[in-house]
Coordinates of C-alpha atoms in Angstrom, one line a residue:
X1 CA -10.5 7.4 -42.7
X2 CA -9.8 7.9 -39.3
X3 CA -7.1 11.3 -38.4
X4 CA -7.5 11.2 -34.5
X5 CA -8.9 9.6 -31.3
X6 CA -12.5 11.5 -31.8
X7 CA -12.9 10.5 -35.3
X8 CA -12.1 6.9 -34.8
X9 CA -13.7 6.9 -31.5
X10 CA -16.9 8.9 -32.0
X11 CA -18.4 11.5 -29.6
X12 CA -22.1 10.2 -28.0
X13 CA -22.2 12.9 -25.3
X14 CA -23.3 16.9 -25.3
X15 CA -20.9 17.5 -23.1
X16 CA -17.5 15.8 -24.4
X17 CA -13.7 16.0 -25.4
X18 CA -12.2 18.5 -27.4
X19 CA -9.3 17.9 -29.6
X20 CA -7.2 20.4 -27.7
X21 CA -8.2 18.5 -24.2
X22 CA -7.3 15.2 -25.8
X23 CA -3.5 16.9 -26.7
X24 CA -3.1 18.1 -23.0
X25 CA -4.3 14.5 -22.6
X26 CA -1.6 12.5 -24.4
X27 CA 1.1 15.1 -22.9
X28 CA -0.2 13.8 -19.9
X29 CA -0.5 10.7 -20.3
X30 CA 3.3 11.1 -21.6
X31 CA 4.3 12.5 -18.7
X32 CA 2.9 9.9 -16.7
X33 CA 4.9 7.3 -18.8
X34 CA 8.2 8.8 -18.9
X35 CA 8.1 8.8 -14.7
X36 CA 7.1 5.2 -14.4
X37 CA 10.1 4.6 -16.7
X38 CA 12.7 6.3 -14.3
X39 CA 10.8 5.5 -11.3
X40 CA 11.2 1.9 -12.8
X41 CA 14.7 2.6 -13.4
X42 CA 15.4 3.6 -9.8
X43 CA 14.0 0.8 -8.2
X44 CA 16.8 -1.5 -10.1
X45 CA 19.0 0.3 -7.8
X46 CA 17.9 -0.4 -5.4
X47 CA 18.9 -3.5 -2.6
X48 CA 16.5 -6.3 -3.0
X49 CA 14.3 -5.9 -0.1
X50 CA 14.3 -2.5 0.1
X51 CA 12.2 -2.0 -2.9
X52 CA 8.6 -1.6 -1.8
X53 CA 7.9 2.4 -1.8
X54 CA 9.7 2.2 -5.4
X55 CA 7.8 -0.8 -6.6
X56 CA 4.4 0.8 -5.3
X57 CA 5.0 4.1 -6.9
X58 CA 6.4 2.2 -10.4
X59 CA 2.6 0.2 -9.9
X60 CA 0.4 3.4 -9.3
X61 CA 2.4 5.7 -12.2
X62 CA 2.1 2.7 -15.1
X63 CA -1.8 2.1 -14.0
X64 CA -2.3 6.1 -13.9
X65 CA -0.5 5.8 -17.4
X66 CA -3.2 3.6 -19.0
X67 CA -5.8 5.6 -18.1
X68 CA -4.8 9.0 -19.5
X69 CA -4.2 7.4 -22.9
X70 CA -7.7 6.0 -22.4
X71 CA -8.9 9.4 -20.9
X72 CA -7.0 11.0 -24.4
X73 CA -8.6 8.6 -26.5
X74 CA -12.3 9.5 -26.3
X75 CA -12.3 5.9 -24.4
X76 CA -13.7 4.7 -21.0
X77 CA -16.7 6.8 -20.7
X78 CA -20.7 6.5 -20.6
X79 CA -23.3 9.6 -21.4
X80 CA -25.3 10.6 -18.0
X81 CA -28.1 13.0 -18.3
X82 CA -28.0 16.2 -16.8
X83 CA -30.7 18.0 -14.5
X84 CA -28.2 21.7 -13.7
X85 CA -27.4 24.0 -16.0
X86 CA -26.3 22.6 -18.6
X87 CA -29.3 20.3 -20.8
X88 CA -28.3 17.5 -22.6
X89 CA -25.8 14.6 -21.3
X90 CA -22.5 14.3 -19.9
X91 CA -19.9 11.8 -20.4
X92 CA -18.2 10.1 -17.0
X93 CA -15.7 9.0 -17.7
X94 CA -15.4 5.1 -15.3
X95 CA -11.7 5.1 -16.5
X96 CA -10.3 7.6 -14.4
X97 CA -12.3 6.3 -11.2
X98 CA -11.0 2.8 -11.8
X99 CA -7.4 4.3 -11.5
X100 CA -8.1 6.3 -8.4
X101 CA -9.6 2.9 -6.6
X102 CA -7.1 1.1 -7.6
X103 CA -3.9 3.4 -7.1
X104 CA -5.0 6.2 -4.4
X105 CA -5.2 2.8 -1.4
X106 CA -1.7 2.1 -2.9
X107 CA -0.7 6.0 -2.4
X108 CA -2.2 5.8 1.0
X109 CA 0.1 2.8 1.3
X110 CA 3.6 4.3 0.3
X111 CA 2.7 6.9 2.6
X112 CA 2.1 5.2 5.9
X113 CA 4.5 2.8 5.7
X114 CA 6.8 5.5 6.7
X115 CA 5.1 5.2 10.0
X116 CA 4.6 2.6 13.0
X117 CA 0.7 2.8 12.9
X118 CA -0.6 -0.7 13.6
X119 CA -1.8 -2.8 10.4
X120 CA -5.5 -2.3 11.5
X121 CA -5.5 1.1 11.5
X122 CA -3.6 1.4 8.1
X123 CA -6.1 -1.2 6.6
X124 CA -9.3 0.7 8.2
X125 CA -7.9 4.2 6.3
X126 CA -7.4 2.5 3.3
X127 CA -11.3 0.8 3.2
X128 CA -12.5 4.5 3.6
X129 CA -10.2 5.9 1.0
X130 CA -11.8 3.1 -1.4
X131 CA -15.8 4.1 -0.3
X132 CA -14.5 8.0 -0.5
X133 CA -14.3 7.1 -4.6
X134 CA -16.6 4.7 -5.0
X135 CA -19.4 6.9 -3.8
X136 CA -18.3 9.7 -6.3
X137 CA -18.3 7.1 -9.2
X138 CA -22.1 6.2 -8.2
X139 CA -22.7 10.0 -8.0
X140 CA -21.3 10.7 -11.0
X141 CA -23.5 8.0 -12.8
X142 CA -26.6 9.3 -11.1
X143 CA -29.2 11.6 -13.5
X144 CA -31.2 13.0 -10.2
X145 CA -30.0 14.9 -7.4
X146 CA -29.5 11.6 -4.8
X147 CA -26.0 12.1 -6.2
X148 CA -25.5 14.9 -3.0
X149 CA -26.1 11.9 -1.2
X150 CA -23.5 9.9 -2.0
X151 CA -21.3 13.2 -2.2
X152 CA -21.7 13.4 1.1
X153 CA -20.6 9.9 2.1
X154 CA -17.2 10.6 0.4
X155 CA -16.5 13.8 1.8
X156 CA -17.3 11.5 5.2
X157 CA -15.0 9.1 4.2
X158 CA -12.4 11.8 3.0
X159 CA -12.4 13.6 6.4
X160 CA -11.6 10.5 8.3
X161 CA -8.9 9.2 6.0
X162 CA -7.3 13.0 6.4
X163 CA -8.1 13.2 10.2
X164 CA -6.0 9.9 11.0
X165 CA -3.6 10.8 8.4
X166 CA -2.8 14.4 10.3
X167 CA -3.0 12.9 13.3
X168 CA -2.3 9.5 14.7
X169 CA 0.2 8.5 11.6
X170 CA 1.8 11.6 11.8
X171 CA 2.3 11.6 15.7
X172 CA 3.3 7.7 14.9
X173 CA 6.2 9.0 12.2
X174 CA 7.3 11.7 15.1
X175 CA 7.6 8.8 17.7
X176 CA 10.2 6.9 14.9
X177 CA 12.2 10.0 14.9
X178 CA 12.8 13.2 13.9
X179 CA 14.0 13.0 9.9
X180 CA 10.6 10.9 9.8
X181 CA 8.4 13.2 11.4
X182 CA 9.9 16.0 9.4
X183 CA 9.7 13.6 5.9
X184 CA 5.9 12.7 6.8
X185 CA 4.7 16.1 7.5
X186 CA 6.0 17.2 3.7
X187 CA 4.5 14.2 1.9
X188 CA 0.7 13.9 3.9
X189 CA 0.6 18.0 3.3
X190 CA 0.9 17.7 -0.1
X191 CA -1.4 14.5 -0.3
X192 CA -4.3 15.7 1.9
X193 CA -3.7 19.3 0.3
X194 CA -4.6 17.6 -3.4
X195 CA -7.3 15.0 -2.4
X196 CA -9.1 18.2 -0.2
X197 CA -9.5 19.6 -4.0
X198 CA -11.0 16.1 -6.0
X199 CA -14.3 16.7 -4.3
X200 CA -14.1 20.0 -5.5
X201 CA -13.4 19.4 -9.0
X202 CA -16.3 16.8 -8.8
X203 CA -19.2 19.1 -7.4
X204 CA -18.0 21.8 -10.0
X205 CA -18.0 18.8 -13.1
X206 CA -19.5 15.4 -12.7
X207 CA -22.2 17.2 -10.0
X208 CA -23.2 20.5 -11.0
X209 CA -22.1 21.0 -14.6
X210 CA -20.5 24.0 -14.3
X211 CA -17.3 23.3 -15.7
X212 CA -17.1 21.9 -19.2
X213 CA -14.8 18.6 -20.0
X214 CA -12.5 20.5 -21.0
X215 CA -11.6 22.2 -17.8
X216 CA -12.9 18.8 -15.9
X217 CA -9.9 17.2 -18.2
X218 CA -7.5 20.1 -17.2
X219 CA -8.4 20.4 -13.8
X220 CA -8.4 16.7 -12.5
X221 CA -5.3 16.1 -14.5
X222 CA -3.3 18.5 -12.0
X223 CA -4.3 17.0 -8.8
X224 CA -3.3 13.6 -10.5
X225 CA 0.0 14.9 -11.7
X226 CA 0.5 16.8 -8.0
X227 CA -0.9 13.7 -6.0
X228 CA 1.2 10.7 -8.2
X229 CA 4.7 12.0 -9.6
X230 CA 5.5 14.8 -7.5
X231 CA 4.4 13.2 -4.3
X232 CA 6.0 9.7 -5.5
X233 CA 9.3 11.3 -6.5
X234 CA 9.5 13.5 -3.3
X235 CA 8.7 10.8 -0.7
X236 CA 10.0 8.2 -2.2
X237 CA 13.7 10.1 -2.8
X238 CA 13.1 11.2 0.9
X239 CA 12.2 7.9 2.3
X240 CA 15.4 6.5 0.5
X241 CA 17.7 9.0 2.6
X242 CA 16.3 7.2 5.6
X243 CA 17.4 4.2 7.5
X244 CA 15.3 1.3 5.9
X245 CA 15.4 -0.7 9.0
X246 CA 13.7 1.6 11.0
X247 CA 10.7 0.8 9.5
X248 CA 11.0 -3.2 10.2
X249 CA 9.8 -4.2 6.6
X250 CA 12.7 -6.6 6.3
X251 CA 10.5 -10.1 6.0
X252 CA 13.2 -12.6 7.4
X253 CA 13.8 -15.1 4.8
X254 CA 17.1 -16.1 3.8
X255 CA 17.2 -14.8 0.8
X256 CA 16.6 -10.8 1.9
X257 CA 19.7 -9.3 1.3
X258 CA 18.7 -6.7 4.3
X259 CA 19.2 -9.7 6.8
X260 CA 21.2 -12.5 4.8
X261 CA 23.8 -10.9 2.9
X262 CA 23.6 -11.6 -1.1
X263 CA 24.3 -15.2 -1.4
X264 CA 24.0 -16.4 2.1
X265 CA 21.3 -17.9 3.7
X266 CA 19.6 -16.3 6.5
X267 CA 21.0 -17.4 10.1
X268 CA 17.3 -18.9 10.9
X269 CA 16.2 -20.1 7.8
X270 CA 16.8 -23.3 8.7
X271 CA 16.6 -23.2 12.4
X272 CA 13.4 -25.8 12.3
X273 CA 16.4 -28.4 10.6
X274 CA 19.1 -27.5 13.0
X275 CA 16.8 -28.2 16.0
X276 CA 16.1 -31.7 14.7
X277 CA 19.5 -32.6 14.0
X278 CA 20.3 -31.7 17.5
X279 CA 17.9 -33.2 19.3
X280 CA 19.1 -36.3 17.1
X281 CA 23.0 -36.0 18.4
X282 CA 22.4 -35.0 21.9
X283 CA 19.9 -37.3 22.6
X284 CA 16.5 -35.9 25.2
X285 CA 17.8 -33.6 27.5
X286 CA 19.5 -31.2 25.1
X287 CA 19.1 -27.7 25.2
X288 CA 17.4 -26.4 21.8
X289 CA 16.6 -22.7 21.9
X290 CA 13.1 -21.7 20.9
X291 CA 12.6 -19.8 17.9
X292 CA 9.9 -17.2 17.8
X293 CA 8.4 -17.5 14.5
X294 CA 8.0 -14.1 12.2
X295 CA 5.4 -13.4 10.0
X296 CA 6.7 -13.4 5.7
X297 CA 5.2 -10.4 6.2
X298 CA 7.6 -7.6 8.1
X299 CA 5.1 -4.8 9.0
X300 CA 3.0 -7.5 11.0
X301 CA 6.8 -7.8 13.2
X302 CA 7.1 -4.3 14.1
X303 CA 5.1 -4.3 17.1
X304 CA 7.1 -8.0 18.8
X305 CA 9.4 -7.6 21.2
X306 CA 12.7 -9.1 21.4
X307 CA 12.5 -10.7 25.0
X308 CA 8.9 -12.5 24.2
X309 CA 11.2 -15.9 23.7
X310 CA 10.8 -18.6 26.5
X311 CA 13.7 -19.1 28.7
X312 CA 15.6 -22.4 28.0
X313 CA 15.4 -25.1 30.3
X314 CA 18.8 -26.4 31.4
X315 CA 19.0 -30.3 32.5
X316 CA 21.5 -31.1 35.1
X317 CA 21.8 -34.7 33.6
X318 CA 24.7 -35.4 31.7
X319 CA 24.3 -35.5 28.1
X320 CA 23.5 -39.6 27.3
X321 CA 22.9 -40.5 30.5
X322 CA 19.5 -41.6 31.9
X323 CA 17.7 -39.7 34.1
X324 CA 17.1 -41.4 37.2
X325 CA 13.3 -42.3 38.3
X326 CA 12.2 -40.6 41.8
X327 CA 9.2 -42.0 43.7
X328 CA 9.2 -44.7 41.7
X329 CA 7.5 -47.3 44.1
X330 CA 9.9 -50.7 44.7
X331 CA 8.5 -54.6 44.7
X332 CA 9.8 -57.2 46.6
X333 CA 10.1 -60.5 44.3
X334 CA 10.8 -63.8 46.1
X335 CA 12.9 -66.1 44.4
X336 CA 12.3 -69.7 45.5
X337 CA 15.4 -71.7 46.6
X338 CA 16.7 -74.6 44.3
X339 CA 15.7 -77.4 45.1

């Protein structure tokens, strides 16, 4: 009969789980729980529409959740021979890189937001955040020593994400103001600060065996606890001191409270109808303003400027009246005389 995780989920690796690192594992994983529960919480306070950074931090602390009770389970792992130090094999655990590909582009996310960098350059930073982990999941899975090789494409990849991040973003956040400079500068400190230390842990785990699991287990789960609760909690609670529409994330539709009002349809949501219907009582000639069409999507607004609207055309002809024709040419008919 089964009394734990490692007795009903065996160990197949040399270097594996202890029962005290599966304890710290479930307090962890605990922990982890407990803060998407009041981050959850939170975001029920919160104004429909004004929801995102909560809704993305409830996202990456409920997926991080999952995979420290898999982590604390003896779960999610595969045994990879070792060729330093240590002889035998190792167990990766895939588990804990799935959460950081999925959630760390979502951190990246939350954090730049905050800022009025341009959607390209947000999406580039999060494609090289993705290969950063990626490569040290394929290292980590690799027996020989090629996995320096794809070590060094994530520290690559790491340096550009944290280059852009301490400078264009955070020179974008200063141009917004000054309680968003001051808010961005805290939050991408603490985030490049913890990331700066994964490749770390890695070389001294996963690629050189010189730590143990157990202080893999101990030391990863830090950074994670740093980089995804404390982070969240302290940019988020930050962010929500801020004016929300400074950031232009409102997306438009009538039923965003930002713009509408609960219970009352957005002024333009039905603009497209009201044109019609004027058109159809004033007849040609009537003056219908021209609605610049937004995107669903507010960040793809931020950059549009207010006067890119055509200028109405105004009609001197009276409103039913017909135009008259000019240079229209004129026939001459001749009408035989009755006889």
């Amino acid at each position: 009969m089964a009394y734990g995780p490692l007795d009903a989920n065996p160990i197949s690796s040399t270097i594996h789980l202890t029962k005290g690192t599966s304890i710290w594992l479930y307090v962890a994983c605990a922990f982890m729980g407990l803060s998407t529960a009041i981050m959850a919480f939170l975001t029920r306070k919160r104004v429909r529409g004004t929801r995102i950074f909560h809704q993305l931090a409830t996202v990456i602390l409920a997926v991080s959740t999952v995979n420290y009770f898999s982590l604390a389970s003896n779960l999610g792992s595969v045994p990879v021979l070792t060729t330093m130090r240590r002889e035998g094999t190792r167990a990766i655990w895939y588990s804990r890189y799935i959460d950081w590909i999925i959630t760390t582009p979502m951190l990246l996310l939350v954090l730049l937001l905050a800022t009025g960098l341009p959607l390209g350059d947000i999406t580039t930073i999060l494609a090289f955040n993705i290969v950063m982990f990626a490569c040290l999941l394929i290292g980590a899975l690799i027996s020989s020593d090629y996995k320096w090789g794809f070590f060094s494409f994530a520290i690559a990849a790491m340096l550009y994400v944290a280059y852009h991040i301490l400078s264009s973003a955070r020179g974008s956040a200063r141009l917004m103001g000054l309680d968003w400079g001051r808010t961005f500068t805290r939050s991408s400190g603490l985030l490049v600060f913890t990331w700066a230390l994964y490749p770390i842990c890695w070389a001294l785990s996963e690629g050189g065996n010189v730590m143990g699991a157990s202080g893999e287990m101990i030391f990863y789960s830090i950074l994670d606890i740093l980089s995804k609760p404390v982070f969240l909690f302290m940019h988020v609670m930050a962010i929500s001191k801020l004016p929300y529409a400074d950031l232009g994330l409102t997306s438009g539709k009538y039923s965003d409270p930002v713009n509408s009002g609960v219970g009352h349809h957005h002024p333009l949501g039905n603009t497209t109808s009201h044109a019609r219907s004027s058109v159809t009582a004033h007849g040609a000639g009537a003056d219908v303003a021209h609605e610049h069409k937004k995107s669903p999507f507010g960040f793809l607004n931020r950059k549009v400027e207010h006067d890119n609207q055509t200028p109405m055309q105004h009609s001197n002809v009276a409103v039913g009246s017909q135009a008259p024709v000019l240079n229209q040419p004129t026939t001459t008919t001749n009408t035989a005389a009755a006889v």
